[in-house]
């Protein structure tokens, strides 16, 4: 690879600024900025062409082409020959890359005015499609394999300067805010990335929903986390739980995994201790503070996926339409790994019915009264437990009602443990 020969033939056809010329050879060596590479190449070309013009009486065309880029030494030399220099804007960026650093003041100003308290940032630039297209064509035309994308260069140069001015680090993977700069127009927008908080919730009372507010109900978990909105000065909060229980079901034991998404916060400097203090006030719902931590965005999808494979332990109190005897208990006790087929329960209003299969691993029944049985059920996540007990008029099979030839209905249901 001969960058000098290549650069000379590119400049024969196109005027490029030092940034855009150097960027074509960005992958050749480290520790230099593109305009330094471009200038180095131009300096070398200047030496070659000036030598040729002076000693061999040729190469004036190339010298004039180099001068039209604005290369200082070449411009001076051409003028010393009494020739006119035809200065031309860069074919790729039209001079945009010279102006990049000039945007920093406006960025620092916009960040200060936004009032956002953040720890890390990332810079994203918008560059005109036509510029990107011209660069790509050039790379293709000259078969260049060592170039860098113009956007990357702009992001890097701006990021470096902004970092210095703001005194905050760039985080490419999980920045608090993304500063989006339109390099052409100079307009700046700031995107606030969500914060994720992981915990597990324990629900000691019945009548607590997860998200929706239902009149007459005790409350919702969504309401219980509401104070976080003020703490983070956020626009909104979203709950992502590993499954859900009905509002009349208690969630006991080790609690249900929950990720709270804090949307568009203004304050990223909240410590996890402050979050803990804010979440510790409620008596209705208990948040596991020992499990409390900031989470990664990817954990939300993982949480949803895991909810289906978690093993769960339930306790149900069921009423039977006929007395339960020892034989009934034995039948339930001996059942192992039942694959239960469930059509979407009648109580769930959904247009499209679906069939789901979940495994009930084992059951421990206890007789509480002649027609009241307490059932401990170990099952795969996602089982409709009430329907597994009452049979949902045949839409769930097998069911406890079906196994006993009786009609059972659930009076109370608790989730005792989620094993993950
Ligand atoms: Zn340029």
PDB file of N, CA and C in Angstrom, residues 96-107 157-158 161:
ATOM      1  N   UNK A  96     -16.708  21.250   6.326  1.00  0.00           N
ATOM      2  CA  UNK A  96     -17.411  20.960   7.579  1.00  0.00           C
ATOM      3  C   UNK A  96     -16.454  20.488   8.678  1.00  0.00           C
ATOM      4  N   UNK A  97     -15.490  19.662   8.299  1.00  0.00           N
ATOM      5  CA  UNK A  97     -14.617  19.071   9.308  1.00  0.00           C
ATOM      6  C   UNK A  97     -13.702  20.110   9.959  1.00  0.00           C
ATOM      7  N   UNK A  98     -13.550  21.247   9.298  1.00  0.00           N
ATOM      8  CA  UNK A  98     -12.771  22.334   9.906  1.00  0.00           C
ATOM      9  C   UNK A  98     -13.568  23.019  11.006  1.00  0.00           C
ATOM     10  N   UNK A  99     -14.882  22.903  10.919  1.00  0.00           N
ATOM     11  CA  UNK A  99     -15.744  23.655  11.833  1.00  0.00           C
ATOM     12  C   UNK A  99     -16.174  22.848  13.050  1.00  0.00           C
ATOM     13  N   UNK A 100     -15.822  21.559  13.077  1.00  0.00           N
ATOM     14  CA  UNK A 100     -16.304  20.670  14.139  1.00  0.00           C
ATOM     15  C   UNK A 100     -15.994  21.213  15.531  1.00  0.00           C
ATOM     16  N   UNK A 101     -14.758  21.594  15.760  1.00  0.00           N
ATOM     17  CA  UNK A 101     -14.345  22.052  17.088  1.00  0.00           C
ATOM     18  C   UNK A 101     -15.112  23.301  17.521  1.00  0.00           C
ATOM     19  N   UNK A 102     -15.539  24.081  16.523  1.00  0.00           N
ATOM     20  CA  UNK A 102     -16.260  25.311  16.817  1.00  0.00           C
ATOM     21  C   UNK A 102     -17.621  25.076  17.453  1.00  0.00           C
ATOM     22  N   UNK A 103     -18.093  23.817  17.408  1.00  0.00           N
ATOM     23  CA  UNK A 103     -19.417  23.509  17.955  1.00  0.00           C
ATOM     24  C   UNK A 103     -19.394  23.283  19.463  1.00  0.00           C
ATOM     25  N   UNK A 104     -18.175  23.104  19.993  1.00  0.00           N
ATOM     26  CA  UNK A 104     -18.050  22.676  21.382  1.00  0.00           C
ATOM     27  C   UNK A 104     -18.645  23.675  22.367  1.00  0.00           C
ATOM     28  N   UNK A 105     -18.431  24.954  22.132  1.00  0.00           N
ATOM     29  CA  UNK A 105     -18.974  25.967  23.046  1.00  0.00           C
ATOM     30  C   UNK A 105     -20.485  25.842  23.165  1.00  0.00           C
ATOM     31  N   UNK A 106     -21.132  25.696  22.012  1.00  0.00           N
ATOM     32  CA  UNK A 106     -22.594  25.590  22.002  1.00  0.00           C
ATOM     33  C   UNK A 106     -23.044  24.328  22.739  1.00  0.00           C
ATOM     34  N   UNK A 107     -22.266  23.253  22.596  1.00  0.00           N
ATOM     35  CA  UNK A 107     -22.618  21.993  23.266  1.00  0.00           C
ATOM     36  C   UNK A 107     -22.531  22.166  24.784  1.00  0.00           C
ATOM     37  N   UNK A 157     -13.645  13.442  17.760  1.00  0.00           N
ATOM     38  CA  UNK A 157     -13.059  14.765  18.004  1.00  0.00           C
ATOM     39  C   UNK A 157     -13.921  15.596  18.933  1.00  0.00           C
ATOM     40  N   UNK A 158     -15.235  15.531  18.707  1.00  0.00           N
ATOM     41  CA  UNK A 158     -16.135  16.279  19.582  1.00  0.00           C
ATOM     42  C   UNK A 158     -16.133  15.688  20.987  1.00  0.00           C
ATOM     43  N   UNK A 161     -13.080  16.732  23.039  1.00  0.00           N
ATOM     44  CA  UNK A 161     -13.111  18.129  23.512  1.00  0.00           C
ATOM     45  C   UNK A 161     -14.185  18.343  24.572  1.00  0.00           C
TER      46      UNK A 161
END
